[in-house]
PDB file of C-alpha atoms and ligand atoms in Angstrom:
ATOM      1  CA  MET A   1       0.000   0.000   0.000  1.00 81.00           C
ATOM      2  CA  ARG A   2       1.383   3.366  -0.940  1.00 92.00           C
ATOM      3  CA  LYS A   3       1.594   6.047   1.688  1.00 92.00           C
ATOM      4  CA  ASN A   4      -0.661   9.036   2.244  1.00 96.00           C
ATOM      5  CA  ILE A   5       1.555  12.061   2.631  1.00 97.00           C
ATOM      6  CA  VAL A   6       1.091  15.723   3.449  1.00 97.00           C
ATOM      7  CA  ALA A   7       4.156  17.890   3.043  1.00 98.00           C
ATOM      8  CA  GLY A   8       4.407  21.537   4.035  1.00 98.00           C
ATOM      9  CA  ASN A   9       6.644  23.728   1.914  1.00 98.00           C
ATOM     10  CA  TRP A  10       7.118  26.855   4.008  1.00 98.00           C
ATOM     11  CA  LYS A  11       9.167  28.551   1.277  1.00 98.00           C
ATOM     12  CA  MET A  12      10.925  31.733   2.516  1.00 98.00           C
ATOM     13  CA  ASN A  13       8.429  32.507   5.283  1.00 98.00           C
ATOM     14  CA  LEU A  14       8.323  32.984   9.073  1.00 98.00           C
ATOM     15  CA  VAL A  15      10.755  34.288  11.672  1.00 98.00           C
ATOM     16  CA  SER A  16      12.057  32.039  14.417  1.00 98.00           C
ATOM     17  CA  SER A  17       9.349  32.666  17.030  1.00 98.00           C
ATOM     18  CA  GLU A  18       6.679  31.869  14.425  1.00 98.00           C
ATOM     19  CA  ALA A  19       8.528  28.804  13.173  1.00 98.00           C
ATOM     20  CA  LYS A  20       8.891  27.423  16.720  1.00 98.00           C
ATOM     21  CA  MET A  21       5.212  27.951  17.411  1.00 98.00           C
ATOM     22  CA  LEU A  22       4.122  26.303  14.167  1.00 98.00           C
ATOM     23  CA  LEU A  23       6.411  23.314  14.724  1.00 98.00           C
ATOM     24  CA  SER A  24       5.190  22.755  18.260  1.00 97.00           C
ATOM     25  CA  GLU A  25       1.548  22.913  17.166  1.00 97.00           C
ATOM     26  CA  LEU A  26       2.121  20.508  14.275  1.00 96.00           C
ATOM     27  CA  ASP A  27       3.972  18.132  16.551  1.00 94.00           C
ATOM     28  CA  LYS A  28       0.869  17.743  18.729  1.00 93.00           C
ATOM     29  CA  PHE A  29      -1.063  16.145  15.897  1.00 88.00           C
ATOM     30  CA  GLN A  30      -0.298  12.431  15.649  1.00 81.00           C
ATOM     31  CA  ASP A  31      -1.884  10.224  13.054  1.00 77.00           C
ATOM     32  CA  ASP A  32      -0.022   7.073  12.154  1.00 75.00           C
ATOM     33  CA  GLY A  33      -1.881   6.725   8.879  1.00 88.00           C
ATOM     34  CA  VAL A  34      -0.424   9.881   7.361  1.00 93.00           C
ATOM     35  CA  VAL A  35       3.192  10.815   6.786  1.00 95.00           C
ATOM     36  CA  LYS A  36       3.699  14.471   7.659  1.00 95.00           C
ATOM     37  CA  ILE A  37       6.789  16.212   6.334  1.00 97.00           C
ATOM     38  CA  VAL A  38       7.827  19.806   6.916  1.00 98.00           C
ATOM     39  CA  PHE A  39      10.151  21.689   4.617  1.00 98.00           C
ATOM     40  CA  PRO A  40      11.120  24.774   6.659  1.00 98.00           C
ATOM     41  CA  PRO A  41      13.661  27.377   5.582  1.00 98.00           C
ATOM     42  CA  SER A  42      17.112  25.862   6.219  1.00 98.00           C
ATOM     43  CA  ILE A  43      17.764  27.964   9.338  1.00 98.00           C
ATOM     44  CA  PHE A  44      14.828  26.268  11.098  1.00 98.00           C
ATOM     45  CA  ILE A  45      15.670  22.688  10.104  1.00 98.00           C
ATOM     46  CA  GLN A  46      17.659  22.017  13.260  1.00 98.00           C
ATOM     47  CA  GLU A  47      14.793  23.256  15.421  1.00 98.00           C
ATOM     48  CA  ALA A  48      12.395  20.885  13.658  1.00 98.00           C
ATOM     49  CA  LEU A  49      14.779  17.948  14.050  1.00 98.00           C
ATOM     50  CA  THR A  50      15.537  18.579  17.705  1.00 97.00           C
ATOM     51  CA  ASN A  51      12.151  19.507  19.072  1.00 95.00           C
ATOM     52  CA  THR A  52       9.575  17.585  17.037  1.00 95.00           C
ATOM     53  CA  ASN A  53       8.807  14.075  15.834  1.00 93.00           C
ATOM     54  CA  LEU A  54       7.934  15.381  12.385  1.00 95.00           C
ATOM     55  CA  LYS A  55       9.732  14.179   9.298  1.00 97.00           C
ATOM     56  CA  VAL A  56      11.945  16.988   8.112  1.00 98.00           C
ATOM     57  CA  GLY A  57      12.926  17.923   4.589  1.00 98.00           C
ATOM     58  CA  ALA A  58      15.079  20.606   2.995  1.00 98.00           C
ATOM     59  CA  GLN A  59      13.777  22.908   0.293  1.00 98.00           C
ATOM     60  CA  ASN A  60      17.154  23.122  -1.382  1.00 98.00           C
ATOM     61  CA  PHE A  61      20.790  21.953  -1.445  1.00 98.00           C
ATOM     62  CA  TYR A  62      23.816  22.055  -3.725  1.00 98.00           C
ATOM     63  CA  PRO A  63      24.665  18.707  -5.320  1.00 98.00           C
ATOM     64  CA  LYS A  64      28.349  18.509  -4.314  1.00 98.00           C
ATOM     65  CA  GLU A  65      29.594  16.756  -1.203  1.00 97.00           C
ATOM     66  CA  LYS A  66      31.663  19.708   0.064  1.00 98.00           C
ATOM     67  CA  GLY A  67      33.992  22.456  -1.061  1.00 98.00           C
ATOM     68  CA  ALA A  68      34.289  26.062  -2.121  1.00 98.00           C
ATOM     69  CA  PHE A  69      30.616  26.841  -2.831  1.00 98.00           C
ATOM     70  CA  THR A  70      30.009  29.900  -0.682  1.00 98.00           C
ATOM     71  CA  GLY A  71      26.526  30.135   0.720  1.00 97.00           C
ATOM     72  CA  GLU A  72      25.484  26.610  -0.182  1.00 98.00           C
ATOM     73  CA  VAL A  73      24.535  23.567   1.904  1.00 98.00           C
ATOM     74  CA  SER A  74      25.232  20.050   0.620  1.00 98.00           C
ATOM     75  CA  MET A  75      23.060  16.948   0.632  1.00 98.00           C
ATOM     76  CA  THR A  76      25.783  15.317   2.720  1.00 98.00           C
ATOM     77  CA  GLN A  77      25.419  17.961   5.433  1.00 98.00           C
ATOM     78  CA  LEU A  78      21.638  17.639   5.411  1.00 98.00           C
ATOM     79  CA  LYS A  79      21.757  13.866   5.705  1.00 98.00           C
ATOM     80  CA  ASP A  80      24.334  14.170   8.497  1.00 98.00           C
ATOM     81  CA  ILE A  81      22.059  16.241  10.748  1.00 98.00           C
ATOM     82  CA  GLY A  82      19.065  13.958  10.232  1.00 98.00           C
ATOM     83  CA  VAL A  83      17.118  15.404   7.311  1.00 98.00           C
ATOM     84  CA  SER A  84      15.118  12.715   5.471  1.00 98.00           C
ATOM     85  CA  TYR A  85      13.705  14.416   2.368  1.00 98.00           C
ATOM     86  CA  VAL A  86      14.620  17.063  -0.189  1.00 98.00           C
ATOM     87  CA  LEU A  87      12.539  18.952  -2.722  1.00 98.00           C
ATOM     88  CA  VAL A  88      13.900  18.879  -6.260  1.00 98.00           C
ATOM     89  CA  GLY A  89      12.445  20.573  -9.320  1.00 98.00           C
ATOM     90  CA  HIS A  90      10.089  23.035  -7.646  1.00 98.00           C
ATOM     91  CA  SER A  91       8.890  25.503 -10.266  1.00 98.00           C
ATOM     92  CA  GLU A  92      10.207  28.456  -8.228  1.00 98.00           C
ATOM     93  CA  ARG A  93      13.731  26.990  -8.356  1.00 98.00           C
ATOM     94  CA  ARG A  94      13.366  26.234 -12.053  1.00 98.00           C
ATOM     95  CA  MET A  95      12.100  29.771 -12.693  1.00 97.00           C
ATOM     96  CA  TYR A  96      13.931  32.129 -10.309  1.00 98.00           C
ATOM     97  CA  PHE A  97      17.178  30.193  -9.964  1.00 98.00           C
ATOM     98  CA  SER A  98      17.390  28.863 -13.528  1.00 98.00           C
ATOM     99  CA  GLU A  99      17.700  25.237 -12.450  1.00 98.00           C
ATOM    100  CA  SER A 100      17.874  23.262 -15.695  1.00 98.00           C
ATOM    101  CA  GLU A 101      16.705  19.702 -16.315  1.00 97.00           C
ATOM    102  CA  ALA A 102      20.343  18.544 -16.344  1.00 98.00           C
ATOM    103  CA  PHE A 103      21.032  20.253 -13.006  1.00 98.00           C
ATOM    104  CA  LEU A 104      17.870  18.745 -11.511  1.00 98.00           C
ATOM    105  CA  LYS A 105      19.022  15.313 -12.637  1.00 98.00           C
ATOM    106  CA  GLU A 106      22.329  15.950 -10.874  1.00 98.00           C
ATOM    107  CA  LYS A 107      20.446  16.986  -7.719  1.00 98.00           C
ATOM    108  CA  VAL A 108      18.246  13.876  -7.815  1.00 98.00           C
ATOM    109  CA  ASN A 109      21.328  11.652  -8.136  1.00 98.00           C
ATOM    110  CA  ALA A 110      23.231  13.494  -5.411  1.00 98.00           C
ATOM    111  CA  ALA A 111      20.360  13.321  -2.919  1.00 98.00           C
ATOM    112  CA  LEU A 112      19.728   9.609  -3.494  1.00 98.00           C
ATOM    113  CA  SER A 113      23.454   8.841  -3.263  1.00 98.00           C
ATOM    114  CA  VAL A 114      23.516   9.885   0.408  1.00 98.00           C
ATOM    115  CA  GLY A 115      20.207   8.204   1.273  1.00 98.00           C
ATOM    116  CA  LEU A 116      17.855  11.190   1.164  1.00 98.00           C
ATOM    117  CA  LYS A 117      14.379  10.698  -0.277  1.00 98.00           C
ATOM    118  CA  VAL A 118      13.449  12.973  -3.175  1.00 98.00           C
ATOM    119  CA  VAL A 119      10.165  14.792  -3.630  1.00 98.00           C
ATOM    120  CA  PHE A 120      10.397  15.546  -7.338  1.00 98.00           C
ATOM    121  CA  CYS A 121       8.154  18.392  -8.502  1.00 98.00           C
ATOM    122  CA  CYS A 122       6.779  18.738 -11.999  1.00 98.00           C
ATOM    123  CA  GLY A 123       4.002  20.750 -13.579  1.00 98.00           C
ATOM    124  CA  GLU A 124       3.109  22.885 -16.562  1.00 98.00           C
ATOM    125  CA  PRO A 125       2.715  26.658 -16.992  1.00 97.00           C
ATOM    126  CA  LEU A 126      -0.624  28.172 -18.010  1.00 96.00           C
ATOM    127  CA  ASP A 127       0.116  28.546 -21.740  1.00 96.00           C
ATOM    128  CA  ILE A 128       0.959  24.847 -21.979  1.00 97.00           C
ATOM    129  CA  ARG A 129      -2.293  23.921 -20.187  1.00 97.00           C
ATOM    130  CA  GLU A 130      -4.266  26.257 -22.456  1.00 95.00           C
ATOM    131  CA  SER A 131      -2.830  24.620 -25.548  1.00 97.00           C
ATOM    132  CA  ASN A 132      -3.598  21.123 -24.186  1.00 97.00           C
ATOM    133  CA  GLN A 133       0.031  20.058 -24.098  1.00 98.00           C
ATOM    134  CA  GLU A 134       0.290  19.450 -20.357  1.00 98.00           C
ATOM    135  CA  LEU A 135       0.655  15.674 -20.560  1.00 98.00           C
ATOM    136  CA  SER A 136       3.586  15.689 -22.950  1.00 98.00           C
ATOM    137  CA  TYR A 137       5.186  18.611 -21.065  1.00 98.00           C
ATOM    138  CA  VAL A 138       5.122  16.843 -17.706  1.00 98.00           C
ATOM    139  CA  LYS A 139       6.162  13.510 -19.219  1.00 98.00           C
ATOM    140  CA  GLN A 140       9.216  15.230 -20.676  1.00 98.00           C
ATOM    141  CA  GLN A 141      10.109  16.739 -17.276  1.00 98.00           C
ATOM    142  CA  LEU A 142      10.053  13.258 -15.761  1.00 98.00           C
ATOM    143  CA  LYS A 143      12.070  11.785 -18.630  1.00 98.00           C
ATOM    144  CA  ASP A 144      14.649  14.557 -18.382  1.00 97.00           C
ATOM    145  CA  SER A 145      15.375  14.409 -14.668  1.00 97.00           C
ATOM    146  CA  LEU A 146      13.884  11.280 -13.084  1.00 98.00           C
ATOM    147  CA  PHE A 147      13.382   8.344 -15.411  1.00 98.00           C
ATOM    148  CA  HIS A 148      17.120   7.631 -15.759  1.00 98.00           C
ATOM    149  CA  LEU A 149      16.955   6.166 -12.233  1.00 98.00           C
ATOM    150  CA  SER A 150      17.066   2.454 -11.519  1.00 98.00           C
ATOM    151  CA  GLU A 151      14.058   0.697 -10.050  1.00 98.00           C
ATOM    152  CA  ASP A 152      15.668   0.650  -6.604  1.00 97.00           C
ATOM    153  CA  GLU A 153      16.427   4.364  -6.774  1.00 98.00           C
ATOM    154  CA  VAL A 154      12.995   5.469  -7.923  1.00 98.00           C
ATOM    155  CA  LYS A 155      11.475   3.684  -4.933  1.00 97.00           C
ATOM    156  CA  ASN A 156      12.998   6.460  -2.832  1.00 98.00           C
ATOM    157  CA  CYS A 157      11.172   9.147  -4.768  1.00 98.00           C
ATOM    158  CA  ILE A 158       7.801  10.809  -4.448  1.00 98.00           C
ATOM    159  CA  ILE A 159       6.386  12.774  -7.359  1.00 98.00           C
ATOM    160  CA  ALA A 160       4.569  16.050  -6.722  1.00 98.00           C
ATOM    161  CA  TYR A 161       2.420  17.356  -9.565  1.00 98.00           C
ATOM    162  CA  GLU A 162       2.145  21.122  -9.217  1.00 98.00           C
ATOM    163  CA  PRO A 163       0.590  22.991 -12.126  1.00 98.00           C
ATOM    164  CA  ILE A 164       2.369  26.355 -12.073  1.00 97.00           C
ATOM    165  CA  TRP A 165      -0.868  28.266 -12.723  1.00 96.00           C
ATOM    166  CA  ALA A 166      -2.243  26.866  -9.457  1.00 95.00           C
ATOM    167  CA  ILE A 167       0.717  27.662  -7.195  1.00 93.00           C
ATOM    168  CA  GLY A 168      -0.035  30.493  -4.790  1.00 90.00           C
ATOM    169  CA  THR A 169      -2.851  31.740  -7.022  1.00 92.00           C
ATOM    170  CA  GLY A 170      -5.881  30.367  -5.211  1.00 88.00           C
ATOM    171  CA  LYS A 171      -6.755  28.601  -8.464  1.00 89.00           C
ATOM    172  CA  THR A 172      -6.765  24.838  -7.817  1.00 91.00           C
ATOM    173  CA  ALA A 173      -6.766  22.152 -10.467  1.00 92.00           C
ATOM    174  CA  SER A 174     -10.167  20.520 -10.723  1.00 95.00           C
ATOM    175  CA  VAL A 175     -10.551  16.981  -9.450  1.00 96.00           C
ATOM    176  CA  GLU A 176     -10.721  15.799 -13.087  1.00 97.00           C
ATOM    177  CA  GLN A 177      -7.581  17.723 -14.077  1.00 97.00           C
ATOM    178  CA  ALA A 178      -5.664  16.410 -11.063  1.00 98.00           C
ATOM    179  CA  GLU A 179      -6.776  12.795 -11.480  1.00 98.00           C
ATOM    180  CA  ASP A 180      -6.136  12.835 -15.207  1.00 98.00           C
ATOM    181  CA  MET A 181      -2.541  14.003 -14.716  1.00 98.00           C
ATOM    182  CA  HIS A 182      -1.863  11.747 -11.721  1.00 98.00           C
ATOM    183  CA  ALA A 183      -3.201   8.680 -13.540  1.00 98.00           C
ATOM    184  CA  SER A 184      -1.022   9.556 -16.527  1.00 98.00           C
ATOM    185  CA  ILE A 185       2.056   9.981 -14.327  1.00 98.00           C
ATOM    186  CA  ARG A 186       1.388   6.588 -12.764  1.00 98.00           C
ATOM    187  CA  SER A 187       1.011   5.007 -16.204  1.00 98.00           C
ATOM    188  CA  TRP A 188       4.385   6.436 -17.304  1.00 98.00           C
ATOM    189  CA  VAL A 189       6.011   5.130 -14.116  1.00 98.00           C
ATOM    190  CA  LYS A 190       4.451   1.758 -14.920  1.00 98.00           C
ATOM    191  CA  GLU A 191       5.797   1.850 -18.491  1.00 98.00           C
ATOM    192  CA  GLN A 192       9.259   2.585 -17.160  1.00 98.00           C
ATOM    193  CA  TYR A 193       9.420   0.529 -13.957  1.00 98.00           C
ATOM    194  CA  GLY A 194       6.509  -1.928 -13.979  1.00 98.00           C
ATOM    195  CA  THR A 195       3.275  -2.298 -12.075  1.00 97.00           C
ATOM    196  CA  LEU A 196       4.649  -2.947  -8.608  1.00 97.00           C
ATOM    197  CA  VAL A 197       6.778   0.222  -8.512  1.00 98.00           C
ATOM    198  CA  SER A 198       4.008   2.336 -10.028  1.00 98.00           C
ATOM    199  CA  GLU A 199       1.478   1.134  -7.476  1.00 97.00           C
ATOM    200  CA  GLU A 200       3.806   1.862  -4.563  1.00 97.00           C
ATOM    201  CA  LEU A 201       4.897   5.347  -5.641  1.00 98.00           C
ATOM    202  CA  SER A 202       3.119   8.236  -3.930  1.00 98.00           C
ATOM    203  CA  ILE A 203       2.025  11.085  -6.202  1.00 98.00           C
ATOM    204  CA  LEU A 204       1.150  14.341  -4.432  1.00 98.00           C
ATOM    205  CA  TYR A 205      -0.883  17.260  -5.714  1.00 98.00           C
ATOM    206  CA  GLY A 206       0.329  20.820  -5.089  1.00 97.00           C
ATOM    207  CA  GLY A 207      -1.110  24.202  -6.016  1.00 96.00           C
ATOM    208  CA  SER A 208      -3.524  26.101  -3.772  1.00 95.00           C
ATOM    209  CA  CYS A 209      -4.457  22.917  -1.927  1.00 96.00           C
ATOM    210  CA  ASN A 210      -6.183  23.931   1.310  1.00 96.00           C
ATOM    211  CA  ALA A 211      -8.453  22.740   4.113  1.00 96.00           C
ATOM    212  CA  LYS A 212     -11.518  23.244   1.911  1.00 96.00           C
ATOM    213  CA  ASN A 213     -10.502  21.378  -1.228  1.00 96.00           C
ATOM    214  CA  ALA A 214      -8.117  18.708   0.159  1.00 97.00           C
ATOM    215  CA  LYS A 215     -10.786  16.084   0.800  1.00 97.00           C
ATOM    216  CA  GLU A 216     -12.075  16.212  -2.734  1.00 97.00           C
ATOM    217  CA  LEU A 217      -8.587  16.132  -4.237  1.00 97.00           C
ATOM    218  CA  PHE A 218      -7.388  13.310  -1.953  1.00 97.00           C
ATOM    219  CA  SER A 219     -10.438  11.227  -2.853  1.00 97.00           C
ATOM    220  CA  CYS A 220      -9.028  10.793  -6.371  1.00 97.00           C
ATOM    221  CA  PRO A 221      -7.665   7.260  -6.732  1.00 97.00           C
ATOM    222  CA  ASN A 222      -4.263   8.474  -7.919  1.00 98.00           C
ATOM    223  CA  VAL A 223      -3.799  11.451  -5.571  1.00 98.00           C
ATOM    224  CA  ASP A 224      -1.882  10.248  -2.527  1.00 98.00           C
ATOM    225  CA  GLY A 225      -1.653  13.531  -0.667  1.00 98.00           C
ATOM    226  CA  GLY A 226      -0.461  17.082  -1.086  1.00 98.00           C
ATOM    227  CA  LEU A 227       2.510  19.388  -1.210  1.00 98.00           C
ATOM    228  CA  ILE A 228       1.147  22.422   0.569  1.00 98.00           C
ATOM    229  CA  GLY A 229       2.557  25.940   0.375  1.00 98.00           C
ATOM    230  CA  GLY A 230       0.490  28.810   1.798  1.00 97.00           C
ATOM    231  CA  ALA A 231      -1.846  26.641   3.885  1.00 97.00           C
ATOM    232  CA  SER A 232       1.083  24.862   5.570  1.00 98.00           C
ATOM    233  CA  LEU A 233       1.905  28.069   7.468  1.00 98.00           C
ATOM    234  CA  ASP A 234      -1.312  27.778   9.454  1.00 98.00           C
ATOM    235  CA  HIS A 235      -1.266  24.765  11.786  1.00 97.00           C
ATOM    236  CA  GLU A 236      -5.044  24.382  11.866  1.00 97.00           C
ATOM    237  CA  ALA A 237      -5.239  24.374   8.079  1.00 97.00           C
ATOM    238  CA  PHE A 238      -2.321  21.957   7.747  1.00 97.00           C
ATOM    239  CA  VAL A 239      -3.735  19.538  10.333  1.00 96.00           C
ATOM    240  CA  SER A 240      -7.134  19.730   8.713  1.00 96.00           C
ATOM    241  CA  ILE A 241      -5.528  18.872   5.341  1.00 97.00           C
ATOM    242  CA  ALA A 242      -3.721  15.942   6.994  1.00 96.00           C
ATOM    243  CA  LYS A 243      -7.096  14.689   8.238  1.00 95.00           C
ATOM    244  CA  SER A 244      -8.632  14.848   4.761  1.00 95.00           C
ATOM    245  CA  PHE A 245      -7.882  11.272   3.615  1.00 94.00           C
TER     246      PHE A 245
HETATM  247  P1  PGA B   1       0.641  26.812  -2.655  1.00 97.12           P
HETATM  248  O1  PGA B   1       2.147  26.291  -3.007  1.00 97.12           O
HETATM  249  O2  PGA B   1      -0.004  25.718  -1.836  1.00 97.12           O
HETATM  250  O3  PGA B   1       0.854  28.062  -1.876  1.00 97.12           O
HETATM  251  O4  PGA B   1      -0.044  27.014  -3.951  1.00 97.12           O
HETATM  252  C1  PGA B   1       2.407  24.949  -3.309  1.00 97.12           C
HETATM  253  C2  PGA B   1       3.883  24.769  -3.605  1.00 97.12           C
HETATM  254  O5  PGA B   1       4.481  25.646  -4.225  1.00 97.12           O
HETATM  255  O6  PGA B   1       4.488  23.760  -3.217  1.00 97.12           O
END
C-alpha cells in the first residue's frame, strides 16, 4: 500500500518565534496513517529535528559533497544532521534560480546517493495547459530528470504534480484535471518501472491545496496527498488537510 503524505513547503516565510510555534503545534497532531513532512527554511531545520517528531525535509541543497561553494549547503550535510527528504524541481527553483533539467538530474542523483528521499516536482505553466500540451510537457520533465533512475532508486522518490498556474494563485486544479494528470504519471512510471513500482509510488498534488478542497482532491484514486505551500503556514489548516484522507 502506498503512503498518504502531506508535506508543508514553508518557502521563505516565518521568523524564528513563528517557526517554533508552528512546529510545536504541528507536533501535537499524531496520526499514524499519514506521513507528515515539513520543509522549513534551512535555518529552522535544526529546530524541527531537535524539538519535534515530524519528518523533516530541505527545500534546497547544492549537489556537491563539500567544497568552495560559498553560501550553499550540501546533501551530505543535510543527511548528516538527520534530514530525510529534499525537494527537487520546484517551479520556483526552475524559474527564479534557472535550475535546468540537467542540473535537476544531478540533484536527484546526489540526494539519493547519500540516502535522502526525493520529492520531485513537476508541472506545466498556463500557456501549456491552455494549448492542451500538459501531458507531454510533464512527461518530458520526468524523462529529463527522473526516469534515468534504476528501479531501486525510484522507490525512494515521491512525485509532486504542481501545475504552475495553481501555485499560490488560489486557483486549484479541478478533481478531473488532477486525477487525469496523476493517472497519466502513474502510467508512465508503470511503463518505465513496472506495475509494482508504479502502485507503490506516492504522487502528491500541489497548487492552492487547502483545508476546503483537500478532501475532494485526496479522494481521487491516484492522488496520494499534497505538497502544501500557503496553507502549511497555518497549523489548523495543515492539520485539517492531513485529516482529509
Ligand atoms: P501553494 O504552493 O499551496 O501556496 O499554492 C504549493 C507549492 O508551491 O508547493
